[in-house]
mmCIF file of C-alpha atoms in Angstrom:
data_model
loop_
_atom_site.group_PDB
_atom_site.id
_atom_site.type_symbol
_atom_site.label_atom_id
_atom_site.label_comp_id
_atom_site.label_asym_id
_atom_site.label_seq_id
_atom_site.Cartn_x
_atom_site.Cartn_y
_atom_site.Cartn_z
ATOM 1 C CA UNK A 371 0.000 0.000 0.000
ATOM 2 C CA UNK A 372 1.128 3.465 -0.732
ATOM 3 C CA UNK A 373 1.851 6.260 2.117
ATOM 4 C CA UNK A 374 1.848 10.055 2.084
ATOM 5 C CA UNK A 375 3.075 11.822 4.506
ATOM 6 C CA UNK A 376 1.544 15.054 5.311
ATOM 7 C CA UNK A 377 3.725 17.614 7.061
ATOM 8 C CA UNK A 378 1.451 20.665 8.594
ATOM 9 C CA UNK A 379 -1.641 19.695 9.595
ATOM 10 C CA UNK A 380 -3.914 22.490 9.292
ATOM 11 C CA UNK A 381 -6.948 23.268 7.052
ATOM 12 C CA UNK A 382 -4.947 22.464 4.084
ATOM 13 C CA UNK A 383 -3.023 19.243 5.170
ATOM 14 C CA UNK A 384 -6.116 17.664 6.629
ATOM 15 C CA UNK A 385 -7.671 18.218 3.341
ATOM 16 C CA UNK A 386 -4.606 16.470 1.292
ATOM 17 C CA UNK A 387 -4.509 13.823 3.888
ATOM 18 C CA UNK A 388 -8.792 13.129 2.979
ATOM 19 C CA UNK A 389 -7.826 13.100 -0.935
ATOM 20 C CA UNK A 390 -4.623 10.487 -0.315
ATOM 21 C CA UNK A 391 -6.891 8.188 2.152
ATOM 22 C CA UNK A 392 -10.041 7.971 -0.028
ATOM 23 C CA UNK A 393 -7.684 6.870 -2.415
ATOM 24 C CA UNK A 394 -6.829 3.837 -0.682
ATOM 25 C CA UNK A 395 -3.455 5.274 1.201
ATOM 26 C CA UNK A 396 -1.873 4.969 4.102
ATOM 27 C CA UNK A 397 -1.162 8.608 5.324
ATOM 28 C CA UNK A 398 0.708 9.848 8.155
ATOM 29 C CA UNK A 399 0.514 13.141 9.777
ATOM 30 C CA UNK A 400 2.990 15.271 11.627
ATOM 31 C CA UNK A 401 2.614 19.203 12.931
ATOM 32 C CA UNK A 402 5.295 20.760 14.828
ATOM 33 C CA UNK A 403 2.176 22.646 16.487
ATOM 34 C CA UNK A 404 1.046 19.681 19.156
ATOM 35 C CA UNK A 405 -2.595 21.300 19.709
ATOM 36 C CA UNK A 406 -3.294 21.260 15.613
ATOM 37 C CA UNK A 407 -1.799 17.716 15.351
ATOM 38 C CA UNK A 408 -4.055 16.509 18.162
ATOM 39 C CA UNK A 409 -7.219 18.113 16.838
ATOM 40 C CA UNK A 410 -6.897 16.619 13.135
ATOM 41 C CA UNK A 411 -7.943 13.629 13.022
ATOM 42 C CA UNK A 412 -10.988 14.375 15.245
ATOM 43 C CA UNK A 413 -11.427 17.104 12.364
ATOM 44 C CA UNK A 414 -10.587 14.617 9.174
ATOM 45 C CA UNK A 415 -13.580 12.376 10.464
ATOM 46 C CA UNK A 416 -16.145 14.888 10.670
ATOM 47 C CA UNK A 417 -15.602 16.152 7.422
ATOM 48 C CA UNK A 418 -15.130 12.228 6.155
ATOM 49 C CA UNK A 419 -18.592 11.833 7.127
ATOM 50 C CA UNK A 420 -20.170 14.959 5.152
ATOM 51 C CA UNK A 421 -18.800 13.749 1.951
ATOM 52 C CA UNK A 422 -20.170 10.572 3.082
ATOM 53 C CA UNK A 423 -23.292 12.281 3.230
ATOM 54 C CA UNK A 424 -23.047 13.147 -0.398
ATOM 55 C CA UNK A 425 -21.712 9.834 -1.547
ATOM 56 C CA UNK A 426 -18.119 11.003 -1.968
ATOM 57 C CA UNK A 427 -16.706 8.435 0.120
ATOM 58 C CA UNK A 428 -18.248 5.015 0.647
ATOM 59 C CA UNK A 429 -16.713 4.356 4.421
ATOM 60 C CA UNK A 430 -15.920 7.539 6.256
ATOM 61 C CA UNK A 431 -14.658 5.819 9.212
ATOM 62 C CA UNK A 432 -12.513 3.963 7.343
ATOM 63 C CA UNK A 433 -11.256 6.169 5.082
ATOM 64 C CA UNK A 434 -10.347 8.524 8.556
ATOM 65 C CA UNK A 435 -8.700 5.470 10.362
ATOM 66 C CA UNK A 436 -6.121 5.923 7.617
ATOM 67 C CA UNK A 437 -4.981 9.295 8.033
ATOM 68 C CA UNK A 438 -2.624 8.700 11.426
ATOM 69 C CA UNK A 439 -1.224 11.223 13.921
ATOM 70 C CA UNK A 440 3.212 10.492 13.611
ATOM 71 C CA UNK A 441 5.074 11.661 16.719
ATOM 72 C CA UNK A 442 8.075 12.675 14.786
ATOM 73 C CA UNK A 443 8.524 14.007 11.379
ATOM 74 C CA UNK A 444 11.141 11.526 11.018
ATOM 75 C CA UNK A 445 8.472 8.710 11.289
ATOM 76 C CA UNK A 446 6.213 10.652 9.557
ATOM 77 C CA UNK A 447 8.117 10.653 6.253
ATOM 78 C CA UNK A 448 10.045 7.347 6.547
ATOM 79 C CA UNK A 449 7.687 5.103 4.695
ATOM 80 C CA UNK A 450 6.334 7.784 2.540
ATOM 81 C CA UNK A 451 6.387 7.833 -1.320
ATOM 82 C CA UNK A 452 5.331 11.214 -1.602
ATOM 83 C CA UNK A 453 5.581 13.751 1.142
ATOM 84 C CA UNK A 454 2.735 16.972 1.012
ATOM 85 C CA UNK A 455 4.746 19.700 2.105
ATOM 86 C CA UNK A 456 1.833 22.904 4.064
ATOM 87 C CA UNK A 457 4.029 24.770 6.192
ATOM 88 C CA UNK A 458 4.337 28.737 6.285
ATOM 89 C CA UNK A 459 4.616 30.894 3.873
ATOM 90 C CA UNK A 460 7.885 31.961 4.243
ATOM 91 C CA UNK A 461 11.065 31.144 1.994
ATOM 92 C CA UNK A 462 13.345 30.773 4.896
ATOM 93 C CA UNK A 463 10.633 28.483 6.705
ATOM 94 C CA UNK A 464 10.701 26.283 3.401
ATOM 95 C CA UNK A 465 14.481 25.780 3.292
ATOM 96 C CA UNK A 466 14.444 24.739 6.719
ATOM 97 C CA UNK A 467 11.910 21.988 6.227
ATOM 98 C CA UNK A 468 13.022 20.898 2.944
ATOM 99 C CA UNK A 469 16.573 20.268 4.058
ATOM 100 C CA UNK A 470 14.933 17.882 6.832
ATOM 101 C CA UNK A 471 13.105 16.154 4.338
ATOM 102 C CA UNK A 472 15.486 15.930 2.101
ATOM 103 C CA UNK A 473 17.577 13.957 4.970
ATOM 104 C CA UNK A 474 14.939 12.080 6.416
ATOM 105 C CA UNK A 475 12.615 10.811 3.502
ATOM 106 C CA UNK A 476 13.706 8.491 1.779
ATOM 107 C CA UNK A 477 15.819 8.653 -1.419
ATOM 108 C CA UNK A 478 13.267 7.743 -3.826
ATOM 109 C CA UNK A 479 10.176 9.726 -2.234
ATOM 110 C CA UNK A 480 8.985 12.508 -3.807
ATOM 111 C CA UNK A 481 9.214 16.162 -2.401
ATOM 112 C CA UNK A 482 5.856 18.482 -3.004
ATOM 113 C CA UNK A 483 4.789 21.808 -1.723
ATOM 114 C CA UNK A 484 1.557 22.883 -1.388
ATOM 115 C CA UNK A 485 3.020 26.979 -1.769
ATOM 116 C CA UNK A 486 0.802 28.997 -3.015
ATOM 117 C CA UNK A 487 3.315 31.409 -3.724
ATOM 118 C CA UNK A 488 6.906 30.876 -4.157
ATOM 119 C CA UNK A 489 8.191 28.777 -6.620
ATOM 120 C CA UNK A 490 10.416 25.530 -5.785
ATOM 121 C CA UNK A 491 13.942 27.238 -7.223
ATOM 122 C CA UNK A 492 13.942 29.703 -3.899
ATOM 123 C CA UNK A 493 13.985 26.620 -1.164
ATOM 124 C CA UNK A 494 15.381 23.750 -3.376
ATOM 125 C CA UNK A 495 18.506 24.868 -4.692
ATOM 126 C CA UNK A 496 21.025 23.640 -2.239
ATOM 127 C CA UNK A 497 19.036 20.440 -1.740
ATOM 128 C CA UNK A 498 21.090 17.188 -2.486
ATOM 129 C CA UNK A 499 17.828 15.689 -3.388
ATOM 130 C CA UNK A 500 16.465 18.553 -5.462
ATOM 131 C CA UNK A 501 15.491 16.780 -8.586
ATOM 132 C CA UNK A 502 12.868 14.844 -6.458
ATOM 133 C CA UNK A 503 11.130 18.542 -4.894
ATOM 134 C CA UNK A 504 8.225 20.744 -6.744
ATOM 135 C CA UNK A 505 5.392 22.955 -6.192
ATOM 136 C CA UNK A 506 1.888 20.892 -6.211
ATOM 137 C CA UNK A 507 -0.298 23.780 -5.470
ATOM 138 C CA UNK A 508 -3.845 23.091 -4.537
ATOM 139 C CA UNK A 509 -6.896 24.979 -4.414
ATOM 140 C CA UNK A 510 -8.165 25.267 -1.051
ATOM 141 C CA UNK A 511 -10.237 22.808 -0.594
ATOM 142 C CA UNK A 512 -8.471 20.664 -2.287
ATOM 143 C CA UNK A 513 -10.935 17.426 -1.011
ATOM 144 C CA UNK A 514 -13.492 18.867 -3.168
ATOM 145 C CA UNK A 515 -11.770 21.438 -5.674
ATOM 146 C CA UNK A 516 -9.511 18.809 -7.622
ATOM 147 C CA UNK A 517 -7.150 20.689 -9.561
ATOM 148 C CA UNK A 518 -3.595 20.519 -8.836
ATOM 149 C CA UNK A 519 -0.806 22.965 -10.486
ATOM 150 C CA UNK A 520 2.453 21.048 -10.550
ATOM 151 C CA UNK A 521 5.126 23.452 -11.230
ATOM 152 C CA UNK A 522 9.144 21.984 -10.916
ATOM 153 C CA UNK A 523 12.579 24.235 -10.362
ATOM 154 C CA UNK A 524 14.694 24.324 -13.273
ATOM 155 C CA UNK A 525 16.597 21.064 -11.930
ATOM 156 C CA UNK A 526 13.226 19.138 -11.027
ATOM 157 C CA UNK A 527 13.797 16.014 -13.033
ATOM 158 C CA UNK A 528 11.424 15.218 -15.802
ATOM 159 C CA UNK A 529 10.450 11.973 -14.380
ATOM 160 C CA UNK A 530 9.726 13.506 -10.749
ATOM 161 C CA UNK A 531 6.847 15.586 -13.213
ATOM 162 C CA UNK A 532 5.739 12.376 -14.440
ATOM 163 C CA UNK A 533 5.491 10.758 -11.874
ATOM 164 C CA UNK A 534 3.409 13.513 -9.971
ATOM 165 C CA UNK A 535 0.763 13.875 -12.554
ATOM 166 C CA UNK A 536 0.050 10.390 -12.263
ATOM 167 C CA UNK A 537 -0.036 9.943 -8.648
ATOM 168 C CA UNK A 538 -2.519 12.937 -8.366
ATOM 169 C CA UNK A 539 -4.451 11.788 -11.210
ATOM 170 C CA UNK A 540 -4.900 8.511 -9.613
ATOM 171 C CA UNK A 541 -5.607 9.792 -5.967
ATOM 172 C CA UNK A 542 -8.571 11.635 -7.980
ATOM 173 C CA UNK A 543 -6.923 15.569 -8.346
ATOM 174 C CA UNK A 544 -6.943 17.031 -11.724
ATOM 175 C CA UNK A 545 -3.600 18.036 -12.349
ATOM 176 C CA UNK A 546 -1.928 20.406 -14.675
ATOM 177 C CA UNK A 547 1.952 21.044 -15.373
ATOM 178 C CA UNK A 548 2.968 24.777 -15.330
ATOM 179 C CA UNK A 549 5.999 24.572 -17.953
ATOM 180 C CA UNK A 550 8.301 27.229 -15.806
ATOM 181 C CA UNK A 551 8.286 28.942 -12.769
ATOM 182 C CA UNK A 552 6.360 32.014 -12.651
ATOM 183 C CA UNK A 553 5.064 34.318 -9.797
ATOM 184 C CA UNK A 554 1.202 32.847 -8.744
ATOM 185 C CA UNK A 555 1.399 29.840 -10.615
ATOM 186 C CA UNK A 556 -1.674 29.754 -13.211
ATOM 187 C CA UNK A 557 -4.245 29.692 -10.877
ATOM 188 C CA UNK A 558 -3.823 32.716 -8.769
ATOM 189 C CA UNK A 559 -2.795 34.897 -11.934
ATOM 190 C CA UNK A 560 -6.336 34.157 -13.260
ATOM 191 C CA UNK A 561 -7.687 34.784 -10.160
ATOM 192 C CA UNK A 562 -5.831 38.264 -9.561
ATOM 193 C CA UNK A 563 -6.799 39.434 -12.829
ATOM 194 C CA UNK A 564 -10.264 39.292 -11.852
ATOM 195 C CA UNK A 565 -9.946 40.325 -8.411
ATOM 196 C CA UNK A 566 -8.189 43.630 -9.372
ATOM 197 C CA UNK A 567 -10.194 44.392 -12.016
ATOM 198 C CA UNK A 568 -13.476 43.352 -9.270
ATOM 199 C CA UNK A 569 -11.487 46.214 -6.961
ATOM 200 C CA UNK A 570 -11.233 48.843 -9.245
ATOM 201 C CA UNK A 571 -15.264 48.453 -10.549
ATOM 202 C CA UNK A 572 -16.071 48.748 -7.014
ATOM 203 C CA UNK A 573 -13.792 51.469 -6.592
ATOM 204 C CA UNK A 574 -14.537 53.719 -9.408
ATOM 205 C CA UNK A 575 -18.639 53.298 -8.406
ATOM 206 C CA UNK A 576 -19.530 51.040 -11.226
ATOM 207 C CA UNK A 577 -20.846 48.322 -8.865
ATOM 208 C CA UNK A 578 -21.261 47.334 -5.565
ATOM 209 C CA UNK A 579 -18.975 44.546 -4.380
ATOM 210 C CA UNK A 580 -22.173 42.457 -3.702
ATOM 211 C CA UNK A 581 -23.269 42.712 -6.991
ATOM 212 C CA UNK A 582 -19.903 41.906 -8.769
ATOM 213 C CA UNK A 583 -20.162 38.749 -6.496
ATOM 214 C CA UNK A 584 -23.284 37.836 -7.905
ATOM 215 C CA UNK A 585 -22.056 38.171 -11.579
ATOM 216 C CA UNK A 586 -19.282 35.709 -11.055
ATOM 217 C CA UNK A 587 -21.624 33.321 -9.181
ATOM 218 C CA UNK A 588 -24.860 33.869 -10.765
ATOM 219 C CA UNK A 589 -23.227 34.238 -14.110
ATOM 220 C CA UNK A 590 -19.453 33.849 -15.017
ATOM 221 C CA UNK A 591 -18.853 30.921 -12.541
ATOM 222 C CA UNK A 592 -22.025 28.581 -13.665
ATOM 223 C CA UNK A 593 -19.713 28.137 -17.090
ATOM 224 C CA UNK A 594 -16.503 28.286 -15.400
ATOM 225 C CA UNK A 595 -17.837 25.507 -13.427
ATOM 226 C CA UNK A 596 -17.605 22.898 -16.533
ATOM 227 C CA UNK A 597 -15.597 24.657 -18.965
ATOM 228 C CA UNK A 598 -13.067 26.946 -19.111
ATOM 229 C CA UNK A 599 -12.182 30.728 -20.932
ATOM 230 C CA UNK A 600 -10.605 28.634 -24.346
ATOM 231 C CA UNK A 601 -13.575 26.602 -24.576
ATOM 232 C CA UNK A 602 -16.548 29.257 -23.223
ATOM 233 C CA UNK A 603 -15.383 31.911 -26.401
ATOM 234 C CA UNK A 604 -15.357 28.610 -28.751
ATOM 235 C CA UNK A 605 -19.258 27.954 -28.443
ATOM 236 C CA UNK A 606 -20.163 31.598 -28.095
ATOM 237 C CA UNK A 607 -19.762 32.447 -31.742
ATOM 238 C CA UNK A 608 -21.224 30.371 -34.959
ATOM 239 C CA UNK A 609 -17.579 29.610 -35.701
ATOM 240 C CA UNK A 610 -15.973 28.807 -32.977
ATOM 241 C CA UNK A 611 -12.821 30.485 -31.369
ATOM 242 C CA UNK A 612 -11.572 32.212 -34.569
ATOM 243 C CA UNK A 613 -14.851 33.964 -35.105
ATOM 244 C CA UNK A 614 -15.190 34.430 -31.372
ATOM 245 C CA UNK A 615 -11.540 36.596 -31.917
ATOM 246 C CA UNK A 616 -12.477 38.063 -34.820
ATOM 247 C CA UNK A 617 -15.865 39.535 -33.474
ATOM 248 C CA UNK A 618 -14.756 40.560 -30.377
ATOM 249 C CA UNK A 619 -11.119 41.289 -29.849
ATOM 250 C CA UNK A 620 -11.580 44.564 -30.933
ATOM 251 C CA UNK A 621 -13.417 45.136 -27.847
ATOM 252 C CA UNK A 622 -10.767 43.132 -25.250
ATOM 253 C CA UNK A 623 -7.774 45.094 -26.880
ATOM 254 C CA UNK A 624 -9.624 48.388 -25.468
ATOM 255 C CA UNK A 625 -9.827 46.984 -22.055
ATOM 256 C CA UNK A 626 -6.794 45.337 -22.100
ATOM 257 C CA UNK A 627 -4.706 48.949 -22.047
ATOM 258 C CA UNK A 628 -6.720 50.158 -20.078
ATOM 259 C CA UNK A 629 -5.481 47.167 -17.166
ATOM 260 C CA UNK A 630 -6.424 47.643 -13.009
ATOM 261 C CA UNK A 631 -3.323 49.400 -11.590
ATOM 262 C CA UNK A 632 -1.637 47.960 -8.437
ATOM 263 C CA UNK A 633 -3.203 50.934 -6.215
ATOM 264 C CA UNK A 634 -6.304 49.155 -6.512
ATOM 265 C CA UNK A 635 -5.274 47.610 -3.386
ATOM 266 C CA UNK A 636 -4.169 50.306 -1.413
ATOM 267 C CA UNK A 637 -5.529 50.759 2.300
ATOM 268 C CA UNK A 638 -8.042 53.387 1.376
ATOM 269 C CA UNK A 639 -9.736 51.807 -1.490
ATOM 270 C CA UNK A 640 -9.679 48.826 0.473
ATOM 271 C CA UNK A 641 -11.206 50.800 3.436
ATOM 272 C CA UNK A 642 -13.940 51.992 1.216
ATOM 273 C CA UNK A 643 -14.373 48.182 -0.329
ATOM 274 C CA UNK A 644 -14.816 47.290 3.048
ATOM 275 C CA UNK A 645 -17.452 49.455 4.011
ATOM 276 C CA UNK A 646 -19.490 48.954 1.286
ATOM 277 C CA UNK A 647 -19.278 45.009 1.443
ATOM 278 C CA UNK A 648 -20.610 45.145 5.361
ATOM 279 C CA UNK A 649 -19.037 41.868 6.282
ATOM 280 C CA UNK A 650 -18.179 41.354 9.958
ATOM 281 C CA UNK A 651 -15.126 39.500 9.802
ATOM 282 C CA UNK A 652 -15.976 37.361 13.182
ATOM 283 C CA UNK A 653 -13.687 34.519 12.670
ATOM 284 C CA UNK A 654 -16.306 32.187 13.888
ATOM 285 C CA UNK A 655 -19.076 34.077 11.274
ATOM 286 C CA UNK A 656 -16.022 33.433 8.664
ATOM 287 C CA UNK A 657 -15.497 29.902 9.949
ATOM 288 C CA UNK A 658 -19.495 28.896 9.819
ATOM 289 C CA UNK A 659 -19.546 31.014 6.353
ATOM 290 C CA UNK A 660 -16.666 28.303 5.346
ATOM 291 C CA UNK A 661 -18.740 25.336 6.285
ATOM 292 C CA UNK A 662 -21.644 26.483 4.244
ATOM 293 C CA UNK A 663 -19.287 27.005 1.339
ATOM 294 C CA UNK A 664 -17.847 23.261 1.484
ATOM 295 C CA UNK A 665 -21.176 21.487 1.504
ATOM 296 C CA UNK A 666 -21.871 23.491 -1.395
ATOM 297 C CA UNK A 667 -18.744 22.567 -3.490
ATOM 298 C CA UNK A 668 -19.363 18.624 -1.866
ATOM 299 C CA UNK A 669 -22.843 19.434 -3.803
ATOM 300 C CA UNK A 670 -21.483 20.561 -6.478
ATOM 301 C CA UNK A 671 -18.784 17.537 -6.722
ATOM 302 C CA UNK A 672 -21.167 14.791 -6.438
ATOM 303 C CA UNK A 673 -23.230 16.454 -9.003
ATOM 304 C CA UNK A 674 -20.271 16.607 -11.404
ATOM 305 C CA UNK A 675 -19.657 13.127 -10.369
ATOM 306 C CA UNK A 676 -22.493 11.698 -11.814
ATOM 307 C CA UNK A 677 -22.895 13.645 -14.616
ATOM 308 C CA UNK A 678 -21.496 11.867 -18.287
ATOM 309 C CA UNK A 679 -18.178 13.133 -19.560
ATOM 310 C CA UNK A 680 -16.855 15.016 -22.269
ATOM 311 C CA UNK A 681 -18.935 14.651 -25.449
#
């Protein structure tokens, strides 16, 4: 049977550890913070038996009894074949951890952070084992948002890419291979595009931030949930994509040079955002809000789930 080892324990581990033990493996768990490694697998059950509830795992008790608690991170990683890296993000905190696990995981175990924003070539450089380490950026949650970005330093061997794609294909992720490092991955360039240009409608009085939600939800998103940009423009004109472009293009050239500017973000604007979105930032309002949000997207997965394929 196949182990992961999941090092950092929090929302994002116990999520990776749910995807690796539905699949069948054994995974083992380590947090250098005792309270958060005590309180996961009380947490990985619970939410074991909510996707339970919506047929996304056949035995939630079992599938929890395989995620295990490890009281080192040396026997955390010492069986693993692939080690889910979710500590802080912080370049210096990286190099630390990856030259343990480098030393203590085994030769032939792969190396993957879950970074959401610093590419493997700033912690994996000085690594004997370096050719085995890469990015494998999630979406948060990953139990129920399956796409992967696996993104390798400039010495990450070709077969350590391989060999990742197919391991998170088979543990049911979607993954995709960024070709080179590049700041935000693919993922969170996307998403800041939208989000600064979302900032700067608000801020310039064209709409109010609840509204813009409600075109990405009510609108945007119900495409975006089974196709993507390429293949949305490709059925929205007689001809497909080259019509699309030669219809419309016109139209995106004018708004592309006119881009959002990085002072979109700056504390005033936010300040004002702020205001006019009325949320109370509670953390347990935020926490309850999150909740909601997850049995949505477990909705929304077993829905996909049975639906047929690709025509």
């Amino acid at each position: 049977m196949s182990t992961a080892a999941i090092v950092g324990a929090g929302l994002i581990g116990r999520a990776w550890a749910i995807v690796f033990a539905r699949a069948g493996w054994d995974v083992r768990l380590w947090d250098p913070h005792r309270p958060t490694l005590a309180e996961a697998p009380a947490l990985i059950a619970r939410e074991c038996e909510e996707l339970a509830r919506h047929g996304l795992v056949d035995d939630a008790a079992a599938v929890a009894a395989r995620a295990r608690v490890a009281v080192s991170l040396a026997e955390a990683v010492s069986e693993a074949d692939i080690v889910q890296e979710n500590g802080p993000e912080k370049v210096e905190a990286k190099r630390a951890i990856y030259a343990d696990l480098d030393r203590l995981a085994r030769p032939d175990a792969m190396l993957a952070s879950s970074t959401s924003a610093i590419v493997a070539s700033l912690f994996t450089e000085d690594l004997p084992g370096r050719a085995r380490c890469l990015v494998a950026h999630p979406v948060n949650p990953p139990h129920l948002v399956p796409v992967v970005e696996l993104c390798g330093a400039p010495w990450t061997a070709p077969e350590t890419m391989a060999r990742a794609s197919a391991i998170y294909e088979a543990v049911g992720q979607v993954p995709i291979t960024v070709r080179k490092e590049i700041d935000g991955f693919i993922l969170n360039r996307l998403q800041g595009a939208l989000l600064a240009e979302a900032f700067r409608l608000v801020e310039e009085g064209y709409v109010s931030p609840q509204d813009l939600d409600h075109t990405v939800k009510d609108g945007l998103g119900l495409r975006w949930s089974f196709i993507g940009p390429f293949e949305t423009i490709e059925l929205n004109a007689p001809g497909g994509m080259a019509d699309y472009c030669a219809r419309y293009t016109g139209f995106y050239k004018r708004l592309a040079a006119d881009p959002a500017r990085p002072e979109v973000y700056n504390p005033e604007n936010v300040e004002k955002i702020l205001a006019a979105w009325q949320g109370s930032g509670d953390p347990s309002c935020i926490a309850a809000r999150s909740e909601w949000r997850n049995r949505r997207l477990a909705a929304l997965a077993a829905h996909k789930k049975s639906q047929p394929g690709d025509p």
